[in-house]
Amino acid sequence: MSNIEQPENEDGELFEHHRVIASKGQVPLRVDKFLMNFIENATRNKIQQAAKDGHVWVNDEIVKSNYKVKAGDEVKVMFEHPPHEFLLIPEDIPLDIVYEDEVLLVVNKPAGMVVHPGHGNYSGTLINALIHHTDNLPVNSNERPGLVHRIDKDTSGLLVVAKTEAAMTHLAKQFFDKTSEREYIALVWGNVEEDEGTIEGHVGRNPKNRLQMHVFPDGEEGKEAVTHFKVLERLGYVTLVSCRLETGRTHQIRVHMKYIGHTLFNDERYGGERILKGTTFTKYKQFVENTFKLLPRQALHAKTLGFTHPVTGKHMSFDSELPEDMVNAIEKWRQYTKNSIE
């Protein structure tokens, strides 16, 4: 499902690119539609072409795109070339390095940069830049060089990268033990009434939309997730908040804030690109749309990062400025609120 030229595979071996096991509640659904819910950036035409070429398997048998997936089915997409994330190519991409020594580095990632290669994003990622910058980065449990943690493509901010195996193990344990410190700044829809609070609720894949995460408050699915929030500024129909992570689940802040009724501003995946609060006046609608243009992504920035240095044992703390797009959007809301009061 890619136009990139692939290396030759002389022995005919097939490589697994995607594997999904249909849940117990899965109703019969065409395999091409089923895979659309799991493979980011894939089109139905590409999936159908893959099936036509014999690359879609169910329960270890090749199927056509009209096969109906049932509960318990194991669906695989197999190709004659390894996944692109295992074909990492160093790329000379500028990095905003906040700190670096012989065992780790801290980088300030811009919004729009994908952290690691995956379906649809095989170049231009942070990892492509890192392996150009540093040789022999250790790999984590997902075979991703240097990564101790990650942030979403359209989230900006700080990441720590390990340069040695020992540093990787030490830093990963801090994240697992919840001793690392991570604070994010978010602009969310609505007036967050409580000055501060804690959101608890297991986070896991949304069974109805696998590209989204979902909060399971009873803990029957997903993994434990805890977010502490504090209001920084109320701006009428939106609120600026600080979010401190106790755990680090995929999309944790985005899905937790939506769970309490405050979706991130312009978070398209979770509905924040719609006007969720405010008036129906055309002038207000135009104002919000103009603010979306200033900030064409979810309003989320990984501002501070703290951890213990793996070698020296010293506590290290880093802070980053809010990027220009968030600063401009916040200022625009300040002016709107001020003018509304006057």
Coordinates of C-alpha atoms in Angstrom, one line a residue:
M1 CA 0.0 0.0 0.0
S2 CA 2.8 2.3 -0.9
N3 CA 4.3 3.9 -4.0
I4 CA 7.9 3.7 -2.6
E5 CA 10.1 1.3 -4.5
Q6 CA 10.8 -1.8 -2.5
P7 CA 14.0 -3.8 -2.1
E8 CA 14.2 -7.2 -3.8
N9 CA 13.1 -10.2 -1.7
E10 CA 14.9 -13.2 -3.2
D11 CA 13.6 -16.0 -1.0
G12 CA 9.9 -15.1 -1.2
E13 CA 9.5 -14.5 2.5
L14 CA 6.5 -12.5 3.5
F15 CA 6.7 -9.8 6.2
E16 CA 3.8 -8.9 8.5
H17 CA 2.9 -5.2 8.4
H18 CA -0.3 -5.2 10.3
R19 CA -2.1 -7.8 12.5
V20 CA -5.5 -7.3 14.1
I21 CA -7.6 -9.8 16.0
A22 CA -11.3 -9.0 15.7
S23 CA -13.0 -8.5 19.1
K24 CA -15.7 -10.7 20.6
G25 CA -18.3 -8.1 19.7
Q26 CA -17.3 -7.8 16.1
V27 CA -20.3 -7.9 13.7
P28 CA -19.6 -9.3 10.2
L29 CA -17.8 -6.6 8.2
R30 CA -16.0 -6.5 4.9
V31 CA -12.3 -6.9 5.5
D32 CA -11.4 -3.7 3.5
K33 CA -13.8 -1.7 5.7
F34 CA -12.5 -3.5 8.8
L35 CA -8.9 -2.6 8.1
M36 CA -9.8 1.1 7.4
N37 CA -10.5 1.3 11.2
F38 CA -7.0 0.2 12.1
I39 CA -4.5 1.4 9.5
E40 CA -3.8 5.1 9.7
N41 CA -3.5 7.0 6.4
A42 CA -4.7 4.0 4.4
T43 CA -7.4 4.4 1.7
R44 CA -10.0 1.8 0.9
N45 CA -8.6 1.6 -2.7
K46 CA -5.1 0.8 -1.4
I47 CA -6.5 -1.9 0.9
Q48 CA -8.6 -3.4 -2.0
Q49 CA -5.5 -3.4 -4.2
A50 CA -3.5 -5.1 -1.5
A51 CA -6.2 -7.8 -1.2
K52 CA -6.3 -8.2 -5.0
D53 CA -2.5 -8.8 -5.0
G54 CA -2.9 -11.5 -2.3
H55 CA -1.5 -9.5 0.6
V56 CA -4.6 -9.7 3.0
W57 CA -4.8 -12.8 5.1
V58 CA -7.4 -14.0 7.5
N59 CA -6.6 -17.0 9.8
D60 CA -3.5 -17.6 7.6
E61 CA -5.5 -17.8 4.3
I62 CA -5.5 -15.2 1.5
V63 CA -8.9 -13.5 1.2
K64 CA -10.5 -11.0 -1.1
S65 CA -11.7 -7.6 -0.1
N66 CA -15.3 -8.7 0.2
Y67 CA -14.5 -11.3 2.9
K68 CA -16.6 -10.7 6.0
V69 CA -14.5 -10.4 9.2
K70 CA -16.1 -12.2 12.2
A71 CA -15.4 -12.2 15.9
G72 CA -12.0 -13.8 16.7
D73 CA -10.7 -13.6 13.1
E74 CA -6.9 -12.9 12.9
V75 CA -6.4 -10.4 10.1
K76 CA -3.0 -9.7 8.6
V77 CA -1.5 -7.6 5.9
M78 CA 1.6 -9.3 4.5
F79 CA 4.1 -8.0 2.0
E80 CA 7.3 -9.2 0.4
H81 CA 9.3 -6.3 1.9
P82 CA 9.8 -5.5 5.6
P83 CA 7.9 -2.7 7.2
H84 CA 9.4 0.7 6.4
E85 CA 10.0 1.4 10.1
F86 CA 12.7 -1.3 9.9
L87 CA 14.3 0.3 6.9
L88 CA 15.4 3.4 8.7
I89 CA 17.4 5.9 6.6
P90 CA 19.4 8.7 8.3
E91 CA 18.2 12.1 7.2
D92 CA 19.9 15.5 7.7
I93 CA 17.0 17.2 9.4
P94 CA 17.6 20.1 11.8
L95 CA 17.0 19.3 15.4
D96 CA 16.3 21.7 18.2
I97 CA 18.5 20.1 20.9
V98 CA 18.0 21.6 24.3
Y99 CA 20.7 19.5 26.0
E100 CA 23.1 16.7 25.1
D101 CA 25.8 14.7 26.7
E102 CA 27.4 11.3 26.0
V103 CA 24.4 9.2 27.2
L104 CA 21.2 11.2 26.4
L105 CA 19.8 14.2 24.6
V106 CA 16.7 16.4 25.1
V107 CA 15.0 17.7 22.0
N108 CA 12.2 20.2 21.4
K109 CA 10.0 18.6 18.7
P110 CA 8.1 21.0 16.4
A111 CA 4.4 20.3 15.7
G112 CA 3.9 18.4 12.5
M113 CA 7.0 16.2 12.9
V114 CA 6.2 12.5 13.3
V115 CA 8.3 10.9 16.1
H116 CA 8.9 7.5 14.5
P117 CA 8.2 5.9 11.1
G118 CA 5.0 4.1 10.5
H119 CA 2.4 3.5 7.9
G120 CA 2.3 6.6 5.6
N121 CA 5.2 8.3 7.3
Y122 CA 8.5 6.6 6.4
S123 CA 10.8 9.7 6.2
G124 CA 11.1 13.1 7.8
T125 CA 10.6 11.7 11.2
L126 CA 12.4 12.5 14.5
I127 CA 14.1 9.1 14.4
N128 CA 15.4 9.7 10.8
A129 CA 16.9 12.9 12.2
L130 CA 18.3 11.2 15.3
I131 CA 20.1 8.4 13.6
H132 CA 21.7 10.9 11.3
H133 CA 22.8 12.9 14.4
T134 CA 24.0 10.0 16.5
D135 CA 25.3 6.6 15.5
N136 CA 24.4 3.3 17.2
L137 CA 21.3 4.5 19.2
P138 CA 19.9 1.7 21.4
V139 CA 16.5 0.3 20.4
N140 CA 13.5 0.1 22.7
S141 CA 11.1 -2.9 23.0
N142 CA 9.4 -1.7 19.8
E143 CA 12.7 -1.6 17.9
R144 CA 12.6 2.2 17.8
P145 CA 16.1 3.8 18.2
G146 CA 16.6 6.1 21.2
L147 CA 13.0 6.5 22.1
V148 CA 12.1 6.4 25.8
H149 CA 8.7 8.0 25.3
R150 CA 6.9 9.8 22.5
I151 CA 4.5 12.6 21.7
D152 CA 2.0 12.9 18.9
K153 CA 2.8 14.3 15.5
D154 CA 0.8 17.5 16.0
T155 CA 1.9 18.0 19.6
S156 CA 5.0 20.1 20.1
G157 CA 7.5 20.0 23.0
L158 CA 10.2 18.1 24.9
L159 CA 11.4 14.5 24.5
V160 CA 14.4 12.8 26.1
V161 CA 16.3 10.4 23.9
A162 CA 18.7 7.7 25.2
K163 CA 22.1 7.2 23.5
T164 CA 23.2 4.1 25.4
E165 CA 21.5 0.8 26.5
A166 CA 22.1 1.7 30.1
A167 CA 20.5 5.1 29.8
M168 CA 17.5 3.6 27.9
T169 CA 16.9 1.1 30.7
H170 CA 17.3 3.7 33.5
L171 CA 15.1 6.3 31.9
A172 CA 12.4 3.8 30.9
K173 CA 12.2 2.6 34.5
Q174 CA 11.7 6.2 35.7
F175 CA 8.8 6.6 33.3
F176 CA 7.4 3.2 34.4
D177 CA 7.8 4.0 38.1
K178 CA 6.1 7.4 37.5
T179 CA 9.1 9.3 38.9
S180 CA 9.6 11.4 35.7
E181 CA 8.0 14.8 35.5
R182 CA 6.0 15.9 32.5
E183 CA 3.9 19.0 32.2
Y184 CA 1.8 20.0 29.2
I185 CA 0.0 23.2 28.3
A186 CA -3.4 22.8 26.6
L187 CA -6.1 25.1 25.3
V188 CA -9.4 23.3 25.7
W189 CA -13.0 24.1 24.8
G190 CA -15.3 25.4 27.6
N191 CA -14.9 26.9 31.0
V192 CA -13.2 24.4 33.3
E193 CA -15.0 25.2 36.5
E194 CA -12.7 23.5 39.0
D195 CA -9.4 25.4 39.6
E196 CA -7.6 22.0 39.6
G197 CA -8.4 18.3 39.7
T198 CA -7.4 14.8 38.8
I199 CA -8.8 12.7 35.9
E200 CA -8.6 8.9 36.4
G201 CA -9.9 6.4 34.0
H202 CA -8.3 3.5 32.1
V203 CA -7.3 4.4 28.5
G204 CA -7.4 2.0 25.6
R205 CA -8.4 1.7 22.0
N206 CA -11.9 2.9 21.1
P207 CA -13.7 -0.3 20.0
K208 CA -15.7 1.7 17.5
N209 CA -12.9 3.8 16.0
R210 CA -9.4 2.2 16.4
L211 CA -7.7 5.5 15.5
Q212 CA -9.0 7.0 18.7
M213 CA -8.4 6.2 22.3
H214 CA -11.3 5.8 24.8
V215 CA -11.7 6.1 28.5
F216 CA -13.0 3.0 30.4
P217 CA -13.9 4.5 33.8
D218 CA -14.6 1.1 35.3
G219 CA -11.2 -0.2 34.3
E220 CA -12.6 -3.2 32.5
E221 CA -10.3 -2.4 29.5
G222 CA -7.3 -0.3 28.7
K223 CA -4.5 0.7 31.1
E224 CA -4.4 2.9 34.2
A225 CA -4.2 6.6 33.3
V226 CA -3.9 9.5 35.6
T227 CA -3.8 13.2 34.6
H228 CA -3.6 16.1 37.1
F229 CA -4.8 19.4 35.7
K230 CA -4.7 23.1 36.8
V231 CA -6.5 26.1 35.3
L232 CA -4.0 28.8 34.2
E233 CA -6.4 31.2 32.5
R234 CA -10.1 31.4 31.7
L235 CA -10.8 32.9 28.3
G236 CA -14.5 32.8 27.9
Y237 CA -15.4 29.9 25.7
V238 CA -12.0 28.2 26.1
T239 CA -9.6 27.6 29.1
L240 CA -5.8 27.4 29.2
V241 CA -4.8 24.5 31.5
S242 CA -1.6 22.8 32.7
C243 CA -1.7 19.0 32.6
R244 CA 0.7 16.9 34.6
L245 CA 1.1 13.3 33.6
E246 CA 1.3 10.6 36.2
T247 CA 1.1 7.9 33.5
G248 CA 1.8 8.2 29.8
R249 CA -0.8 6.5 27.6
T250 CA -1.4 7.2 23.9
H251 CA -3.4 10.4 23.5
Q252 CA -3.9 10.5 27.3
I253 CA -4.4 14.3 27.8
R254 CA -6.5 14.5 24.6
V255 CA -8.9 11.7 25.6
H256 CA -9.0 12.6 29.3
M257 CA -9.9 16.2 28.7
K258 CA -12.6 15.2 26.3
Y259 CA -13.9 12.7 28.9
I260 CA -14.5 15.5 31.3
G261 CA -16.2 17.6 28.6
H262 CA -13.3 19.8 27.5
T263 CA -11.9 18.6 24.2
L264 CA -8.7 20.2 23.1
F265 CA -9.1 23.2 20.8
N266 CA -8.8 22.2 17.1
D267 CA -8.1 18.5 18.0
E268 CA -9.6 17.1 14.8
R269 CA -9.4 13.4 15.8
Y270 CA -11.6 14.0 18.9
G271 CA -14.0 16.6 17.5
G272 CA -12.2 19.7 18.7
E273 CA -12.1 21.2 15.2
R274 CA -15.8 22.0 15.5
I275 CA -17.2 25.0 17.4
L276 CA -18.1 23.3 20.6
K277 CA -18.8 26.3 22.8
G278 CA -20.0 29.8 22.2
T279 CA -22.6 31.6 20.2
T280 CA -24.2 31.0 16.8
F281 CA -23.4 34.4 15.5
T282 CA -21.6 34.5 12.1
K283 CA -19.0 37.0 13.5
Y284 CA -18.1 34.5 16.3
K285 CA -17.9 31.6 13.8
Q286 CA -15.5 33.6 11.6
F287 CA -13.4 34.5 14.7
V288 CA -13.0 30.8 15.6
E289 CA -12.2 29.7 12.1
N290 CA -9.6 32.4 11.9
T291 CA -8.1 31.1 15.2
F292 CA -8.1 27.6 13.8
K293 CA -6.0 28.9 10.9
L294 CA -3.5 30.4 13.3
L295 CA -3.3 27.0 15.1
P296 CA -3.9 24.3 12.6
R297 CA -3.5 21.4 15.1
Q298 CA -4.5 20.4 18.6
A299 CA -3.5 23.0 21.1
L300 CA -1.1 20.9 23.1
H301 CA 2.6 21.5 24.0
A302 CA 4.9 19.4 26.2
K303 CA 6.4 22.3 28.2
T304 CA 8.5 20.8 31.0
L305 CA 10.4 17.5 31.4
G306 CA 12.2 16.3 34.5
F307 CA 14.1 13.1 35.3
T308 CA 17.2 11.8 37.1
H309 CA 20.3 11.6 35.1
P310 CA 21.2 7.9 34.5
V311 CA 24.9 8.4 35.2
T312 CA 25.3 11.3 37.6
G313 CA 22.1 10.7 39.6
K314 CA 21.4 14.5 39.5
H315 CA 17.8 15.7 39.0
M316 CA 17.5 17.4 35.6
S317 CA 14.6 19.7 34.6
F318 CA 13.9 21.4 31.3
D319 CA 11.4 24.0 30.2
S320 CA 10.4 25.1 26.7
E321 CA 8.6 28.2 25.5
L322 CA 5.1 27.9 24.0
P323 CA 5.4 27.8 20.2
E324 CA 4.3 30.8 18.1
D325 CA 1.1 29.2 16.8
M326 CA -0.2 28.5 20.4
V327 CA 0.9 31.9 21.6
N328 CA -1.0 33.6 18.7
A329 CA -4.1 31.6 19.3
I330 CA -4.2 32.3 23.0
E331 CA -3.6 36.0 22.5
K332 CA -6.4 36.1 19.9
W333 CA -8.8 34.6 22.6
R334 CA -7.6 37.1 25.2
Q335 CA -8.4 40.0 22.9
Y336 CA -11.8 38.5 22.0
T337 CA -12.7 38.0 25.7
K338 CA -11.5 41.5 26.6
N339 CA -13.6 43.0 23.8
S340 CA -16.7 40.9 24.8
I341 CA -16.5 42.2 28.4
E342 CA -16.1 45.8 27.2

